[in-house]
Short mmCIF file of C-alpha atoms in Angstrom, two decimals:
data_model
loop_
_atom_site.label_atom_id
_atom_site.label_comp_id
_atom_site.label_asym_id
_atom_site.label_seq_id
_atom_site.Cartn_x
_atom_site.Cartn_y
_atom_site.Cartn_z
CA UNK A 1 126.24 84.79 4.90
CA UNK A 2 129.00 85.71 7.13
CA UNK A 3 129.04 82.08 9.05
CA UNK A 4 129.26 80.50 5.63
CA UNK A 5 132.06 82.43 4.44
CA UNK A 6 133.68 81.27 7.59
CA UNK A 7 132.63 77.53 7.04
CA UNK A 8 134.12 77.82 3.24
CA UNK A 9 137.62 79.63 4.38
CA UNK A 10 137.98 77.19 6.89
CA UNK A 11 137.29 74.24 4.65
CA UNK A 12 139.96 75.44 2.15
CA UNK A 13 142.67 75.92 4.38
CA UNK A 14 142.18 72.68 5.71
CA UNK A 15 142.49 71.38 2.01
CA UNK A 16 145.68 73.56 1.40
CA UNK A 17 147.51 72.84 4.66
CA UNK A 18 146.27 69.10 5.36
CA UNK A 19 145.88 68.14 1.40
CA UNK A 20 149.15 70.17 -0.16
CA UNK A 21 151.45 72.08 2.34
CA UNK A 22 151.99 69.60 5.30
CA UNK A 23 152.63 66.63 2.92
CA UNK A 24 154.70 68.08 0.85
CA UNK A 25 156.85 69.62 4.15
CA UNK A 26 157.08 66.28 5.44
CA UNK A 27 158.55 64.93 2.53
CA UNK A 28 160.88 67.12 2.81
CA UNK A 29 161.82 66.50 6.53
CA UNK A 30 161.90 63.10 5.21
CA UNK A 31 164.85 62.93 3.12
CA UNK A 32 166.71 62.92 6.20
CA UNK A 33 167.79 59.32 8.25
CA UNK A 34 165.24 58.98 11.48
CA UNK A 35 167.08 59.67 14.56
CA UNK A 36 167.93 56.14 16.32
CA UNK A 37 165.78 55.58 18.94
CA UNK A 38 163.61 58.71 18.81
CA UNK A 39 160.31 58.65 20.51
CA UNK A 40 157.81 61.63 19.92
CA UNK A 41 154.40 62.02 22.18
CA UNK A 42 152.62 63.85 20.28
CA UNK A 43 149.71 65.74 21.91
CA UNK A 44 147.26 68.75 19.04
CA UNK A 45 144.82 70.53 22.03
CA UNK A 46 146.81 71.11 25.46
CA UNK A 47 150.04 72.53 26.22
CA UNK A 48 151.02 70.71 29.47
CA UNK A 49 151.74 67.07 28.55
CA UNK A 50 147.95 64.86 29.21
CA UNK A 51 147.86 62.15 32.26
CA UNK A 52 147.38 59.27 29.23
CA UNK A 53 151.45 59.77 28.54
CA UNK A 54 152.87 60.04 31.90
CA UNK A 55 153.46 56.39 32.78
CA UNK A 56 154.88 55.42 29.22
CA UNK A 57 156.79 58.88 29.06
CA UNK A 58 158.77 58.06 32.48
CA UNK A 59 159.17 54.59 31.61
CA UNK A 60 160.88 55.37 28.70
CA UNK A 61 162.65 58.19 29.45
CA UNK A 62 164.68 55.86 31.90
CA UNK A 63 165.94 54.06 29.01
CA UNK A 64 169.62 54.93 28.32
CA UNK A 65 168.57 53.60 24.50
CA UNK A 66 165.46 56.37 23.68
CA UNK A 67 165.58 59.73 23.16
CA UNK A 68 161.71 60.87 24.02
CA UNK A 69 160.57 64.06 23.15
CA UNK A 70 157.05 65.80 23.89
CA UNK A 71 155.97 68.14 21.18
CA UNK A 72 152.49 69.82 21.44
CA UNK A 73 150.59 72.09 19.36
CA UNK A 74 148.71 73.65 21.89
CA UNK A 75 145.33 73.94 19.41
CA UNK A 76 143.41 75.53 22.64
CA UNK A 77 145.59 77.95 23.69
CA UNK A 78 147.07 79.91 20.70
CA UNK A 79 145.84 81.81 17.67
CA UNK A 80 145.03 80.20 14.37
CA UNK A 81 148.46 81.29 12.54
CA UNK A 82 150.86 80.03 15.79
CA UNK A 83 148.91 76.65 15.68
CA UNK A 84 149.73 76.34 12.12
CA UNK A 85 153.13 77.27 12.76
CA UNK A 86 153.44 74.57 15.50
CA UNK A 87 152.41 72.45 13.05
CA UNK A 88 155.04 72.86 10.43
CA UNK A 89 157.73 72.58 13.12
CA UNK A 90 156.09 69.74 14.36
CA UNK A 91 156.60 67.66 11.21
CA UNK A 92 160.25 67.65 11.61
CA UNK A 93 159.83 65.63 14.83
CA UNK A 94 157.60 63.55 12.98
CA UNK A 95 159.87 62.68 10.49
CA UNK A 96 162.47 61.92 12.64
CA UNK A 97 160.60 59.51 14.82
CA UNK A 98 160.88 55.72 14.81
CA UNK A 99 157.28 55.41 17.01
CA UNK A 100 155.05 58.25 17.47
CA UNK A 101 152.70 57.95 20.61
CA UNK A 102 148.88 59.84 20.66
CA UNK A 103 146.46 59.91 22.69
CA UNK A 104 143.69 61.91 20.77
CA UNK A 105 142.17 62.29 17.26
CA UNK A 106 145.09 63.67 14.83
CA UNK A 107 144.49 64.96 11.53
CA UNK A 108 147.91 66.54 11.36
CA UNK A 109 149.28 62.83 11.64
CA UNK A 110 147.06 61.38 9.68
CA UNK A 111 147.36 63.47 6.20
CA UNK A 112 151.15 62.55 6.17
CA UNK A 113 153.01 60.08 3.65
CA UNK A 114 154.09 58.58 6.90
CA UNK A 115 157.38 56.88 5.82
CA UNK A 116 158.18 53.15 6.37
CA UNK A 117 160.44 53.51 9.45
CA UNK A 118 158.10 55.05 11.85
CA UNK A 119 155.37 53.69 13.60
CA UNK A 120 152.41 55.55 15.25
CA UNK A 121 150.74 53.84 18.29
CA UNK A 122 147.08 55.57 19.33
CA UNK A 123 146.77 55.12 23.18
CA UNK A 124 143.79 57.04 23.54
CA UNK A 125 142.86 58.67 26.32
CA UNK A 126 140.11 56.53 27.55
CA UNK A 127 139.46 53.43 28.65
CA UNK A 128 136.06 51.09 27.62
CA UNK A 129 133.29 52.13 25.36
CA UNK A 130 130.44 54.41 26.05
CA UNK A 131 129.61 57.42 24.00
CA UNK A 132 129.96 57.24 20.63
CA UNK A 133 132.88 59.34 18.48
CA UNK A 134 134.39 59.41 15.56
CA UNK A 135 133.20 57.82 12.36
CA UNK A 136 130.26 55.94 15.27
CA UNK A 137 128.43 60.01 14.91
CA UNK A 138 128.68 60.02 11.07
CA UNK A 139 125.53 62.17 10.63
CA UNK A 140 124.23 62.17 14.34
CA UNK A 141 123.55 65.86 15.61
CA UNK A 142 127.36 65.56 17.15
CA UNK A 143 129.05 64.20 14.44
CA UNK A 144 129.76 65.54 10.53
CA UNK A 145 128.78 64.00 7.60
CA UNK A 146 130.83 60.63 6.82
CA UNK A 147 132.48 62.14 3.19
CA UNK A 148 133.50 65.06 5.81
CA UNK A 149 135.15 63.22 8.30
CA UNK A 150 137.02 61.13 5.12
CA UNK A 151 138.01 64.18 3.29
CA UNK A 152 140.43 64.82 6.10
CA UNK A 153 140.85 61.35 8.59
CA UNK A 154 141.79 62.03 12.07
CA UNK A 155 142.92 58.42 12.58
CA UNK A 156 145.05 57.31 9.73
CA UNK A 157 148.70 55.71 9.30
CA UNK A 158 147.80 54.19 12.84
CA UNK A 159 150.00 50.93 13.32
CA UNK A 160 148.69 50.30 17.22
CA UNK A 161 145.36 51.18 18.94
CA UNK A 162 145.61 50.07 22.79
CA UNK A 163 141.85 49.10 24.19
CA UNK A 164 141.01 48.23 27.60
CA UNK A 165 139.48 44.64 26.99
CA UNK A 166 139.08 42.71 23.46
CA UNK A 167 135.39 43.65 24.05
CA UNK A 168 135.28 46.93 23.09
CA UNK A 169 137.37 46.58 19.73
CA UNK A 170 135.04 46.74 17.41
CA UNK A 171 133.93 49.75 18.89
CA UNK A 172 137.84 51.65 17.96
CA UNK A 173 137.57 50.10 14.56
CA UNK A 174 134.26 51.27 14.30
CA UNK A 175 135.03 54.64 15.18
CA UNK A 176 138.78 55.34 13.83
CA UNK A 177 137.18 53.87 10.40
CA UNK A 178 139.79 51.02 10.35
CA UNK A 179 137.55 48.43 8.84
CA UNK A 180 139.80 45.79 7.17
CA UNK A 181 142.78 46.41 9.89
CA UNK A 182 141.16 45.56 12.53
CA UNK A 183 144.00 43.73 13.59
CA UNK A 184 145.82 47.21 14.46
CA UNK A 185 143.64 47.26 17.22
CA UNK A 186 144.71 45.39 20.53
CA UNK A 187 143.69 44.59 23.77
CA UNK A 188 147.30 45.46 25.78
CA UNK A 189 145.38 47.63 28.43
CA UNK A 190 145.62 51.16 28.73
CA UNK A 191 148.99 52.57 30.03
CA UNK A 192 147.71 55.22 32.17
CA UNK A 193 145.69 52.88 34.24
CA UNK A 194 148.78 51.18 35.61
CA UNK A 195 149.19 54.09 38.21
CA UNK A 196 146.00 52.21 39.88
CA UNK A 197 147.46 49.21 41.03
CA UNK A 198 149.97 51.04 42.76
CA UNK A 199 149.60 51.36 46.10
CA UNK A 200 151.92 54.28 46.73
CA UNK A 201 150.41 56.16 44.06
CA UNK A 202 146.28 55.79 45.66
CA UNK A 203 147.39 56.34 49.60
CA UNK A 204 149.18 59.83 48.30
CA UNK A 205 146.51 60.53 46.27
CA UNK A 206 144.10 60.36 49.20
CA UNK A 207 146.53 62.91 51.02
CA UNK A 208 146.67 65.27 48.32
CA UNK A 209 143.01 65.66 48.56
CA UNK A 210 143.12 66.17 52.29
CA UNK A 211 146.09 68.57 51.87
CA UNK A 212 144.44 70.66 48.99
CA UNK A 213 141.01 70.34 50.78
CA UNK A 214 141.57 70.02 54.70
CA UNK A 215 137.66 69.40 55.23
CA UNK A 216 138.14 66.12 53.55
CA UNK A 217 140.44 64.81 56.16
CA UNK A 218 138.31 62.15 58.24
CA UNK A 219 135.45 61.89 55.90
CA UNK A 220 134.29 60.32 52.82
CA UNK A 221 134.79 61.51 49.31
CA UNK A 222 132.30 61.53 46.32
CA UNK A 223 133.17 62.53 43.13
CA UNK A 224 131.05 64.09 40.91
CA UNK A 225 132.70 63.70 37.06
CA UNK A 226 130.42 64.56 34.56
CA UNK A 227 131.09 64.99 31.10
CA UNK A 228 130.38 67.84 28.53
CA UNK A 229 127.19 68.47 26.90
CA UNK A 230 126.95 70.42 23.52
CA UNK A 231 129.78 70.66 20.70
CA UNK A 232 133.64 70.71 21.60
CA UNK A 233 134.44 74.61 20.65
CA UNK A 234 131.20 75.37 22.96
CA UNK A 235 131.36 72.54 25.74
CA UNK A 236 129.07 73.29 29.16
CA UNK A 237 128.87 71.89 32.44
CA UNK A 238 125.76 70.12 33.88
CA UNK A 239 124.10 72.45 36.79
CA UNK A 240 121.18 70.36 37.91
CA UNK A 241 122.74 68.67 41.37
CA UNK A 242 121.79 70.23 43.92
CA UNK A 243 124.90 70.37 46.52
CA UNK A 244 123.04 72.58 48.85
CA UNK A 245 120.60 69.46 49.48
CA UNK A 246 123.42 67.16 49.68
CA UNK A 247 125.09 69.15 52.18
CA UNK A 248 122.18 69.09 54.24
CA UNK A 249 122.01 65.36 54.27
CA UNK A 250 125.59 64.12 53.76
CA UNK A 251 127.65 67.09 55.20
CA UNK A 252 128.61 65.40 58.56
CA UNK A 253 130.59 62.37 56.41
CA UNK A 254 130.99 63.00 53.21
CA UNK A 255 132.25 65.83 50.58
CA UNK A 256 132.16 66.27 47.25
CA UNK A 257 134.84 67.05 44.95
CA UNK A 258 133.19 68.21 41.39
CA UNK A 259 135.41 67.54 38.36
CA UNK A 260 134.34 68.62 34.96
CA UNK A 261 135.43 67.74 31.85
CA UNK A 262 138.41 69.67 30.76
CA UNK A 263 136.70 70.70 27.60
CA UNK A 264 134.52 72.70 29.84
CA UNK A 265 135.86 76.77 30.26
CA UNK A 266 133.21 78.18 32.65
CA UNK A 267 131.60 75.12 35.20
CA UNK A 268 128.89 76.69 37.51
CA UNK A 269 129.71 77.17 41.26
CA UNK A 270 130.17 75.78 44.22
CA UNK A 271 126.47 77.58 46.03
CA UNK A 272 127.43 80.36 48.41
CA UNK A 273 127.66 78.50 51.86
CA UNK A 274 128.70 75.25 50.80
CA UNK A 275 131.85 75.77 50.50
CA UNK A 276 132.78 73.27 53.56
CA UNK A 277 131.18 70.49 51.78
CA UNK A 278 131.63 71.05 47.96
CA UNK A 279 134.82 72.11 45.88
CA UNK A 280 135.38 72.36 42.23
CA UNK A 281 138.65 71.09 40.82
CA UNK A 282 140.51 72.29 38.54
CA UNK A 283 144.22 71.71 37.51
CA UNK A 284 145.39 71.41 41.54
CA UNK A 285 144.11 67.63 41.56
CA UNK A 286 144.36 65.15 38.58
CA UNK A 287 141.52 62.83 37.76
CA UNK A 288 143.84 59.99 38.57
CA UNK A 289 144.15 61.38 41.73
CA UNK A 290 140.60 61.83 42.67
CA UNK A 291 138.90 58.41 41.10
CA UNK A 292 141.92 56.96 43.69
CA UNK A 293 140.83 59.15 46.73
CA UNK A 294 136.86 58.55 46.09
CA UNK A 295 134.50 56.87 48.25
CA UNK A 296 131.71 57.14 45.70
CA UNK A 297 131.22 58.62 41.80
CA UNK A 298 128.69 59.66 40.30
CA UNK A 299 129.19 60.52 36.99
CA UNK A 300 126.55 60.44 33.48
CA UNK A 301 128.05 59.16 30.41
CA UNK A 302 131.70 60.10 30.82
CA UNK A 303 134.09 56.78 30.24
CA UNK A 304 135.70 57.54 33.75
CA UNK A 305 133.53 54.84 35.03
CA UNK A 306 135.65 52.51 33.40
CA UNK A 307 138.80 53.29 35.37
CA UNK A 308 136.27 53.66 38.32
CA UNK A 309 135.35 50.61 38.15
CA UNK A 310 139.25 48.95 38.88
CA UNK A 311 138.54 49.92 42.67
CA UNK A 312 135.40 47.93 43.03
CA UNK A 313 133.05 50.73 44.62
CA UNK A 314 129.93 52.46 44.40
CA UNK A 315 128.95 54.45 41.05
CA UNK A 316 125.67 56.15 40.05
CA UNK A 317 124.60 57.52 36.97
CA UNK A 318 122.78 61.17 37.16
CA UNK A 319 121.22 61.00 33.81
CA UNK A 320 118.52 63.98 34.00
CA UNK A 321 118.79 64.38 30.22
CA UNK A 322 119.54 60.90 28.65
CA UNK A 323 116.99 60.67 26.29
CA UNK A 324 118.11 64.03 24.93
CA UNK A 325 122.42 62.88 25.18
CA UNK A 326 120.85 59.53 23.27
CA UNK A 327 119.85 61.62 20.56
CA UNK A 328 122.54 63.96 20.41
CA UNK A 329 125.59 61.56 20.50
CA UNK A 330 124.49 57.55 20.90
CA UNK A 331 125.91 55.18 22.74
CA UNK A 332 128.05 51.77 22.14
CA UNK A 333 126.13 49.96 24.43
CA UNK A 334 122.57 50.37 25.85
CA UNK A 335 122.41 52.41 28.54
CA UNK A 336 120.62 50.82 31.45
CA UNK A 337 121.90 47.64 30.88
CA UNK A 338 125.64 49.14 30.35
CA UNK A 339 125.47 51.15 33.61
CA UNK A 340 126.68 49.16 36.90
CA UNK A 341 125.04 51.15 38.97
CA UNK A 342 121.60 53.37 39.28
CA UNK A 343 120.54 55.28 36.72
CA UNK A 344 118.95 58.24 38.02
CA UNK A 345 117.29 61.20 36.92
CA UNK A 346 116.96 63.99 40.00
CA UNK A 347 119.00 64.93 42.21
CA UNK A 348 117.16 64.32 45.18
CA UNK A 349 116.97 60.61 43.88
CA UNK A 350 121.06 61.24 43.80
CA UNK A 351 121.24 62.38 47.47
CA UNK A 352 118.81 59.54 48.57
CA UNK A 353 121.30 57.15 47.04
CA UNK A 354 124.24 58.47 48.98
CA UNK A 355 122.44 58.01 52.08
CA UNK A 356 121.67 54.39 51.46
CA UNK A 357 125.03 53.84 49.50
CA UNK A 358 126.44 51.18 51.92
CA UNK A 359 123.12 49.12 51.72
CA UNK A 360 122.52 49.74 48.31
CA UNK A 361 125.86 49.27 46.13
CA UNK A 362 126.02 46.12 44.57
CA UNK A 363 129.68 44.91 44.43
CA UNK A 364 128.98 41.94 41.66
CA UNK A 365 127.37 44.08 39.26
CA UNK A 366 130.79 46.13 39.42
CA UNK A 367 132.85 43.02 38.66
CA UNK A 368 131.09 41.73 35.80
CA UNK A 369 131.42 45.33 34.56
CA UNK A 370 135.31 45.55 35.11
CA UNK A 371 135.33 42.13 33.62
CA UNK A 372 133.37 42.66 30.71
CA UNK A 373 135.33 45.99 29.56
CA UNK A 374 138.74 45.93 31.46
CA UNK A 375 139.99 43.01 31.56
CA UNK A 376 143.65 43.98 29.87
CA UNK A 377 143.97 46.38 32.61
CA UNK A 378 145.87 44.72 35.50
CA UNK A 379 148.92 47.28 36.27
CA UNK A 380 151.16 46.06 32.99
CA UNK A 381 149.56 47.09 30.31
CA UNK A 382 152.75 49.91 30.02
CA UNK A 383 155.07 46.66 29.72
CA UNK A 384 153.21 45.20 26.82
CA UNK A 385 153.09 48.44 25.10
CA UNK A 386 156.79 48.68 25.33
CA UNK A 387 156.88 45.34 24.03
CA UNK A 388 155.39 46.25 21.01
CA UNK A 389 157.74 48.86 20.25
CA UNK A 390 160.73 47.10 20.54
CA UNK A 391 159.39 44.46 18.73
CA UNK A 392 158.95 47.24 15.91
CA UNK A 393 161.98 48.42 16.41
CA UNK A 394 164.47 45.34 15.83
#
């Protein structure tokens, strides 16, 4: 009885706030002229501004002619009535803005009466297409019910979603419910993976590892990046590799770096005595930094691979559960013939693979993958974003 009450008191303030007081504050904001050249990134969940922005952010903070401004409402990290709060003050940068920049699922953006002078470009924060989201989990276990996720759209007055390659499209308009604009959706590349084609950028990556791990230096990295399993608000960690065994049979080349999705509050640990081979990471290295500085991924069905796949080496899938993940969320694609790479489903099949990696990775089957789902990501896609703004903006 108690959970429902929850579920219905939730449910109207949503209506009240999304439906009647945020609309109607906006409006008000409004009235007044946009400020000339005014650029908002607009972030709902984290505080510190996400690794999707950066490239775009410093590119056009250069510019003499913008005025850029990073406004969060830090959903994750503050009570109910302050995120509310941040919301309300947040509309007045909205209606300021001539382009508004996300890079995640807004309802806050999306209720508005978004007027004519402002644009509102989706980056995402993701490259490719691989587990489902959005209106693609419309009554799956993960998802809500379709008249749910309409009663309060997390992906309206969009005027720009960026994609990786023109292949995956159908898969944004698909999910952001776009149907009949698909043409909103294009294939400029992802502006955070322009960092990867920089060669500066990758060599000090592979010395921040080494500096933040000294038992890296001389030896090969593997990342292990696997995503969440379970519901947002109660996201876990996989705990089924077993790093003790991979110690044993990789520890005089290789270590492993273990990177869990950020959703993820309380990973498992690194086993007592491994901690010369194994660390977890957590804010001191960026997942920029470590897909540059690894050897080897494995991940499961995190969209990582994607970016992973712009350095042409070896990934494996550690997919203990899949049939279980299929049913729970879905996937765009199917899965053994999407993965470039093994699919594998212990951990001692994991560590075997390692130890045959050089023998075993299959460089072509990499390419075709990179071709197939990032081809719009070649170190400009940032430029052609730009582009698009100031062609909005004339």
């Amino acid at each position: 009885m108690l959970r429902a009450l929850k579920t219905v008191a939730r449910r109207l303030m949503k209506d009240v706030t999304l439906g009647l007081l945020f609309p109607r504050l906006y409006r008000r904001y409004a009235k007044q002229p946009v400020e000339e050249g005014l650029v908002v990134f607009f972030e709902t969940k984290e505080q510190e501004m996400p690794g999707s922005f950066d490239v775009l952010y410093e590119r056009l903070q250069a510019d003499p002619t913008k005025h850029v401004r990073y406004v969060t409402l830090a959903q994750n990290h503050v009570s109910r009535l302050r995120y509310l709060r941040n919301s309300a003050r947040a509309l007045r940068d909205l209606a300021a803005a001539q382009v508004v920049f996300l890079d995640d699922a807004s309802d806050l953006v999306s209720c508005l009466p978004l007027r004519s002078e402002t644009r509102v470009a989706q980056l995402w924060h993701a490259c490719g297409a691989f587990k489902k989201w959005g209106m693609s989990t419309a009554d799956l276990k993960f998802g809500a019910s379709r008249k749910d996720i309409r009663r309060h759209p997390f992906y309206g007055n969009l005027s720009l979603v960026t994609v990786s390659s023109p292949e995956v499209a159908w898969a944004y308009v698909e999910a952001m419910d776009l149907k009949g604009r698909e043409d909103v959706v294009q294939p400029l590349g992802v502006s955070r993976t322009d960092v990867f084609f920089d060669e500066a950028f990758v060599a000090a990556a592979r010395a921040r590892v080494d500096e933040v791990f000294p038992a890296a230096q001389g030896k090969k990295v593997v990342l292990y990046a696997p995503t969440f399993r379970g519901h947002v608000s109660t996201a876990a960690g996989p705990d089924k590799l077993d790093i003790a065994a991979m110690r044993a049979a990789l520890g005089d080349g290789w270590v492993l770096l273990v990177k869990h999705h950020p959703f993820v509050k309380h990973p498992a640990p690194i086993p007592a005595g491994c901690e010369d081979f194994a660390r977890l990471v957590a804010g001191e290295l960026s997942i920029d930094e470590l897909l540059c500085a690894a050897d080897a991924c494995i991940s499961d069905y995190s969209s990582i691979v994607f970016e992973y796949s712009l350095f042409s080496r070896p990934m494996a899938f550690f997919a203990y559960d899949l049939d279980d993940y299929g049913d729970w969320r879905g996937f765009y694609y199917s899965y053994d013939e999407f993965t470039p790479g093994p699919v594998l489903q212990t951990s001692e099949a994991v560590v075997d693979w390692l130890v045959h990696v050089d023998e075993r990775f299959e460089p072509a089957e990499v390419e075709a993958f990179r071709e197939k789902f990032m081809s719009a990501c070649d170190g400009h896609a940032t430029e052609r974003v730009v582009a698009w703004m100031e062609g909005r903006l004339r």
